[in-house]
mmCIF file of C-alpha atoms in Angstrom:
data_model
loop_
_atom_site.group_PDB
_atom_site.id
_atom_site.type_symbol
_atom_site.label_atom_id
_atom_site.label_comp_id
_atom_site.label_asym_id
_atom_site.label_seq_id
_atom_site.Cartn_x
_atom_site.Cartn_y
_atom_site.Cartn_z
ATOM 1 C CA UNK A 1 0.000 0.000 0.000
ATOM 2 C CA UNK A 2 0.925 3.611 -0.372
ATOM 3 C CA UNK A 3 2.206 5.624 2.573
ATOM 4 C CA UNK A 4 -0.262 8.460 3.110
ATOM 5 C CA UNK A 5 0.835 9.182 6.657
ATOM 6 C CA UNK A 6 1.483 12.775 7.537
ATOM 7 C CA UNK A 7 4.193 11.754 10.016
ATOM 8 C CA UNK A 8 7.023 11.922 7.486
ATOM 9 C CA UNK A 9 6.043 15.500 6.638
ATOM 10 C CA UNK A 10 5.349 16.587 10.197
ATOM 11 C CA UNK A 11 8.689 15.161 11.395
ATOM 12 C CA UNK A 12 10.346 17.869 9.281
ATOM 13 C CA UNK A 13 8.589 20.487 11.467
ATOM 14 C CA UNK A 14 7.317 22.727 8.673
ATOM 15 C CA UNK A 15 5.326 25.799 9.654
ATOM 16 C CA UNK A 16 2.691 25.096 6.973
ATOM 17 C CA UNK A 17 1.540 22.158 4.869
ATOM 18 C CA UNK A 18 -0.877 22.789 1.997
ATOM 19 C CA UNK A 19 -2.900 19.869 0.673
ATOM 20 C CA UNK A 20 -4.489 20.578 -2.662
ATOM 21 C CA UNK A 21 -6.895 18.808 -2.668
ATOM 22 C CA UNK A 22 -8.342 16.946 0.302
ATOM 23 C CA UNK A 23 -10.918 15.494 -2.077
ATOM 24 C CA UNK A 24 -8.145 13.963 -4.195
ATOM 25 C CA UNK A 25 -6.380 12.622 -1.098
ATOM 26 C CA UNK A 26 -9.601 10.879 -0.043
ATOM 27 C CA UNK A 27 -9.899 9.461 -3.579
ATOM 28 C CA UNK A 28 -6.364 8.059 -3.219
ATOM 29 C CA UNK A 29 -7.402 6.446 0.081
ATOM 30 C CA UNK A 30 -10.227 4.730 -1.833
ATOM 31 C CA UNK A 31 -7.940 3.498 -4.630
ATOM 32 C CA UNK A 32 -5.407 2.180 -2.115
ATOM 33 C CA UNK A 33 -8.142 0.438 -0.115
ATOM 34 C CA UNK A 34 -9.594 -1.211 -3.217
ATOM 35 C CA UNK A 35 -6.148 -2.453 -4.241
ATOM 36 C CA UNK A 36 -5.472 -4.044 -0.858
ATOM 37 C CA UNK A 37 -8.869 -5.137 0.482
ATOM 38 C CA UNK A 38 -12.194 -6.634 -0.527
ATOM 39 C CA UNK A 39 -15.839 -6.084 0.364
ATOM 40 C CA UNK A 40 -16.494 -4.309 3.665
ATOM 41 C CA UNK A 41 -12.777 -4.145 4.446
ATOM 42 C CA UNK A 42 -12.359 -1.631 1.591
ATOM 43 C CA UNK A 43 -14.528 0.933 3.374
ATOM 44 C CA UNK A 44 -13.243 0.005 6.798
ATOM 45 C CA UNK A 45 -9.694 0.771 5.622
ATOM 46 C CA UNK A 46 -10.848 3.926 3.819
ATOM 47 C CA UNK A 47 -12.561 5.230 6.972
ATOM 48 C CA UNK A 48 -9.524 4.339 9.081
ATOM 49 C CA UNK A 49 -7.256 6.187 6.627
ATOM 50 C CA UNK A 50 -9.384 9.337 6.842
ATOM 51 C CA UNK A 51 -9.443 9.113 10.657
ATOM 52 C CA UNK A 52 -5.676 8.599 10.809
ATOM 53 C CA UNK A 53 -5.097 11.598 8.559
ATOM 54 C CA UNK A 54 -7.099 13.831 10.911
ATOM 55 C CA UNK A 55 -5.346 12.408 13.995
ATOM 56 C CA UNK A 56 -1.936 12.985 12.409
ATOM 57 C CA UNK A 57 -2.520 16.618 11.503
ATOM 58 C CA UNK A 58 -3.748 17.424 15.011
ATOM 59 C CA UNK A 59 -0.586 16.083 16.691
ATOM 60 C CA UNK A 60 1.608 18.999 15.743
ATOM 61 C CA UNK A 61 1.771 22.792 15.690
ATOM 62 C CA UNK A 62 2.087 22.781 11.903
ATOM 63 C CA UNK A 63 -0.733 24.690 10.210
ATOM 64 C CA UNK A 64 -2.306 22.324 7.667
ATOM 65 C CA UNK A 65 -4.313 24.061 4.960
ATOM 66 C CA UNK A 66 -6.516 21.917 2.741
ATOM 67 C CA UNK A 67 -8.585 22.756 -0.283
ATOM 68 C CA UNK A 68 -11.509 20.512 -1.169
ATOM 69 C CA UNK A 69 -14.411 20.148 -3.543
ATOM 70 C CA UNK A 70 -17.767 20.681 -1.921
ATOM 71 C CA UNK A 71 -21.197 19.400 -2.818
ATOM 72 C CA UNK A 72 -24.787 20.171 -1.939
ATOM 73 C CA UNK A 73 -25.954 17.174 0.078
ATOM 74 C CA UNK A 74 -29.674 16.545 0.516
ATOM 75 C CA UNK A 75 -30.790 14.611 3.604
ATOM 76 C CA UNK A 76 -33.660 14.120 6.053
ATOM 77 C CA UNK A 77 -33.192 16.284 9.145
ATOM 78 C CA UNK A 78 -34.263 15.488 12.710
ATOM 79 C CA UNK A 79 -37.705 17.024 12.123
ATOM 80 C CA UNK A 80 -38.335 14.587 9.263
ATOM 81 C CA UNK A 81 -38.160 17.167 6.504
ATOM 82 C CA UNK A 82 -35.693 17.348 3.673
ATOM 83 C CA UNK A 83 -32.730 19.704 4.119
ATOM 84 C CA UNK A 84 -29.682 20.569 2.055
ATOM 85 C CA UNK A 85 -26.213 21.425 3.273
ATOM 86 C CA UNK A 86 -23.052 22.392 1.453
ATOM 87 C CA UNK A 87 -20.375 19.958 2.615
ATOM 88 C CA UNK A 88 -16.924 18.787 1.716
ATOM 89 C CA UNK A 89 -17.305 15.913 -0.715
ATOM 90 C CA UNK A 90 -16.299 12.506 0.645
ATOM 91 C CA UNK A 91 -16.943 8.929 -0.383
ATOM 92 C CA UNK A 92 -19.328 6.816 1.656
ATOM 93 C CA UNK A 93 -21.471 7.884 4.590
ATOM 94 C CA UNK A 94 -19.122 7.686 7.580
ATOM 95 C CA UNK A 95 -17.453 11.079 6.960
ATOM 96 C CA UNK A 96 -20.358 12.873 5.230
ATOM 97 C CA UNK A 97 -20.854 16.153 7.072
ATOM 98 C CA UNK A 98 -18.056 15.311 9.531
ATOM 99 C CA UNK A 99 -14.951 16.595 7.738
ATOM 100 C CA UNK A 100 -15.667 20.193 8.698
ATOM 101 C CA UNK A 101 -15.849 19.263 12.392
ATOM 102 C CA UNK A 102 -12.220 18.079 12.205
ATOM 103 C CA UNK A 103 -10.971 21.516 11.114
ATOM 104 C CA UNK A 104 -10.212 24.573 13.190
ATOM 105 C CA UNK A 105 -11.431 26.870 10.418
ATOM 106 C CA UNK A 106 -13.540 26.232 7.312
ATOM 107 C CA UNK A 107 -13.971 28.758 4.509
ATOM 108 C CA UNK A 108 -16.389 28.270 1.640
ATOM 109 C CA UNK A 109 -15.997 30.024 -1.699
ATOM 110 C CA UNK A 110 -18.777 32.284 -2.815
ATOM 111 C CA UNK A 111 -18.744 33.575 -6.373
ATOM 112 C CA UNK A 112 -20.338 36.907 -7.207
ATOM 113 C CA UNK A 113 -21.163 37.591 -10.848
ATOM 114 C CA UNK A 114 -21.692 41.083 -12.234
ATOM 115 C CA UNK A 115 -22.580 41.753 -15.840
ATOM 116 C CA UNK A 116 -19.538 42.644 -17.914
ATOM 117 C CA UNK A 117 -17.057 41.870 -15.131
ATOM 118 C CA UNK A 118 -14.948 38.889 -14.136
ATOM 119 C CA UNK A 119 -16.381 36.763 -11.334
ATOM 120 C CA UNK A 120 -15.400 37.908 -7.841
ATOM 121 C CA UNK A 121 -14.416 35.128 -5.442
ATOM 122 C CA UNK A 122 -14.999 35.582 -1.729
ATOM 123 C CA UNK A 123 -14.148 33.300 1.189
ATOM 124 C CA UNK A 124 -17.030 33.019 3.638
ATOM 125 C CA UNK A 125 -16.052 32.373 7.266
ATOM 126 C CA UNK A 126 -19.364 32.129 9.118
ATOM 127 C CA UNK A 127 -22.234 29.613 8.822
ATOM 128 C CA UNK A 128 -25.393 30.611 7.001
ATOM 129 C CA UNK A 129 -27.676 27.592 7.449
ATOM 130 C CA UNK A 130 -26.547 25.949 4.197
ATOM 131 C CA UNK A 131 -22.822 25.625 4.882
ATOM 132 C CA UNK A 132 -20.760 25.237 8.048
ATOM 133 C CA UNK A 133 -18.030 27.822 7.480
ATOM 134 C CA UNK A 134 -16.296 28.730 10.707
ATOM 135 C CA UNK A 135 -13.235 30.296 12.257
ATOM 136 C CA UNK A 136 -12.109 30.580 15.873
ATOM 137 C CA UNK A 137 -13.479 33.538 17.807
ATOM 138 C CA UNK A 138 -9.933 34.679 18.629
ATOM 139 C CA UNK A 139 -9.120 34.886 14.921
ATOM 140 C CA UNK A 140 -12.284 36.882 14.289
ATOM 141 C CA UNK A 141 -11.532 39.292 17.141
ATOM 142 C CA UNK A 142 -7.895 39.815 16.104
ATOM 143 C CA UNK A 143 -8.496 40.009 12.364
ATOM 144 C CA UNK A 144 -11.736 42.020 12.253
ATOM 145 C CA UNK A 145 -12.409 40.161 8.997
ATOM 146 C CA UNK A 146 -15.853 40.581 7.476
ATOM 147 C CA UNK A 147 -17.903 37.415 6.956
ATOM 148 C CA UNK A 148 -17.158 37.630 3.217
ATOM 149 C CA UNK A 149 -13.455 38.182 2.608
ATOM 150 C CA UNK A 150 -11.608 38.473 -0.718
ATOM 151 C CA UNK A 151 -10.109 35.139 -1.794
ATOM 152 C CA UNK A 152 -6.619 35.797 -0.450
ATOM 153 C CA UNK A 153 -5.482 33.240 2.088
ATOM 154 C CA UNK A 154 -2.237 35.110 2.740
ATOM 155 C CA UNK A 155 -4.212 38.208 3.786
ATOM 156 C CA UNK A 156 -6.468 36.108 6.029
ATOM 157 C CA UNK A 157 -3.562 34.349 7.750
ATOM 158 C CA UNK A 158 -1.779 37.682 8.209
ATOM 159 C CA UNK A 159 -4.900 39.350 9.644
ATOM 160 C CA UNK A 160 -5.418 36.430 12.039
ATOM 161 C CA UNK A 161 -1.765 36.749 13.201
ATOM 162 C CA UNK A 162 -0.902 33.272 11.933
ATOM 163 C CA UNK A 163 1.814 34.529 9.570
#
């Protein structure tokens, strides 16, 4: 099997690791699991790989930044009515809607279109009922960032005093 562990990267003590894209990494977990296992063990290994990834990146002071593809997921809520939520795309049900809970901050891209102009990309950092964007209160207080911020991660990390 392939070695997807973060340990070899974290042992080098980098300040930042950027994973572009988390969706592709999860797809690699699936391919690796299908090559090495059969039936239920495929998904058991896949789920264990995702869990191990999240454990690994939380063991260190390194800032891990991940991009991911999101999807609009439709589901039955606790009241028995159909709801939709924008979530990071994952395979299977175990991690559906759970990836965001593993992150300290989650930003969703919002695209604004104006006639005759290029699209304007904003990073949204607060939930709105459809997505679960979030950032720590301390970051919000230090940075004074608006809920919709221009798509510039360097500016966000600088404003939050992470750089």
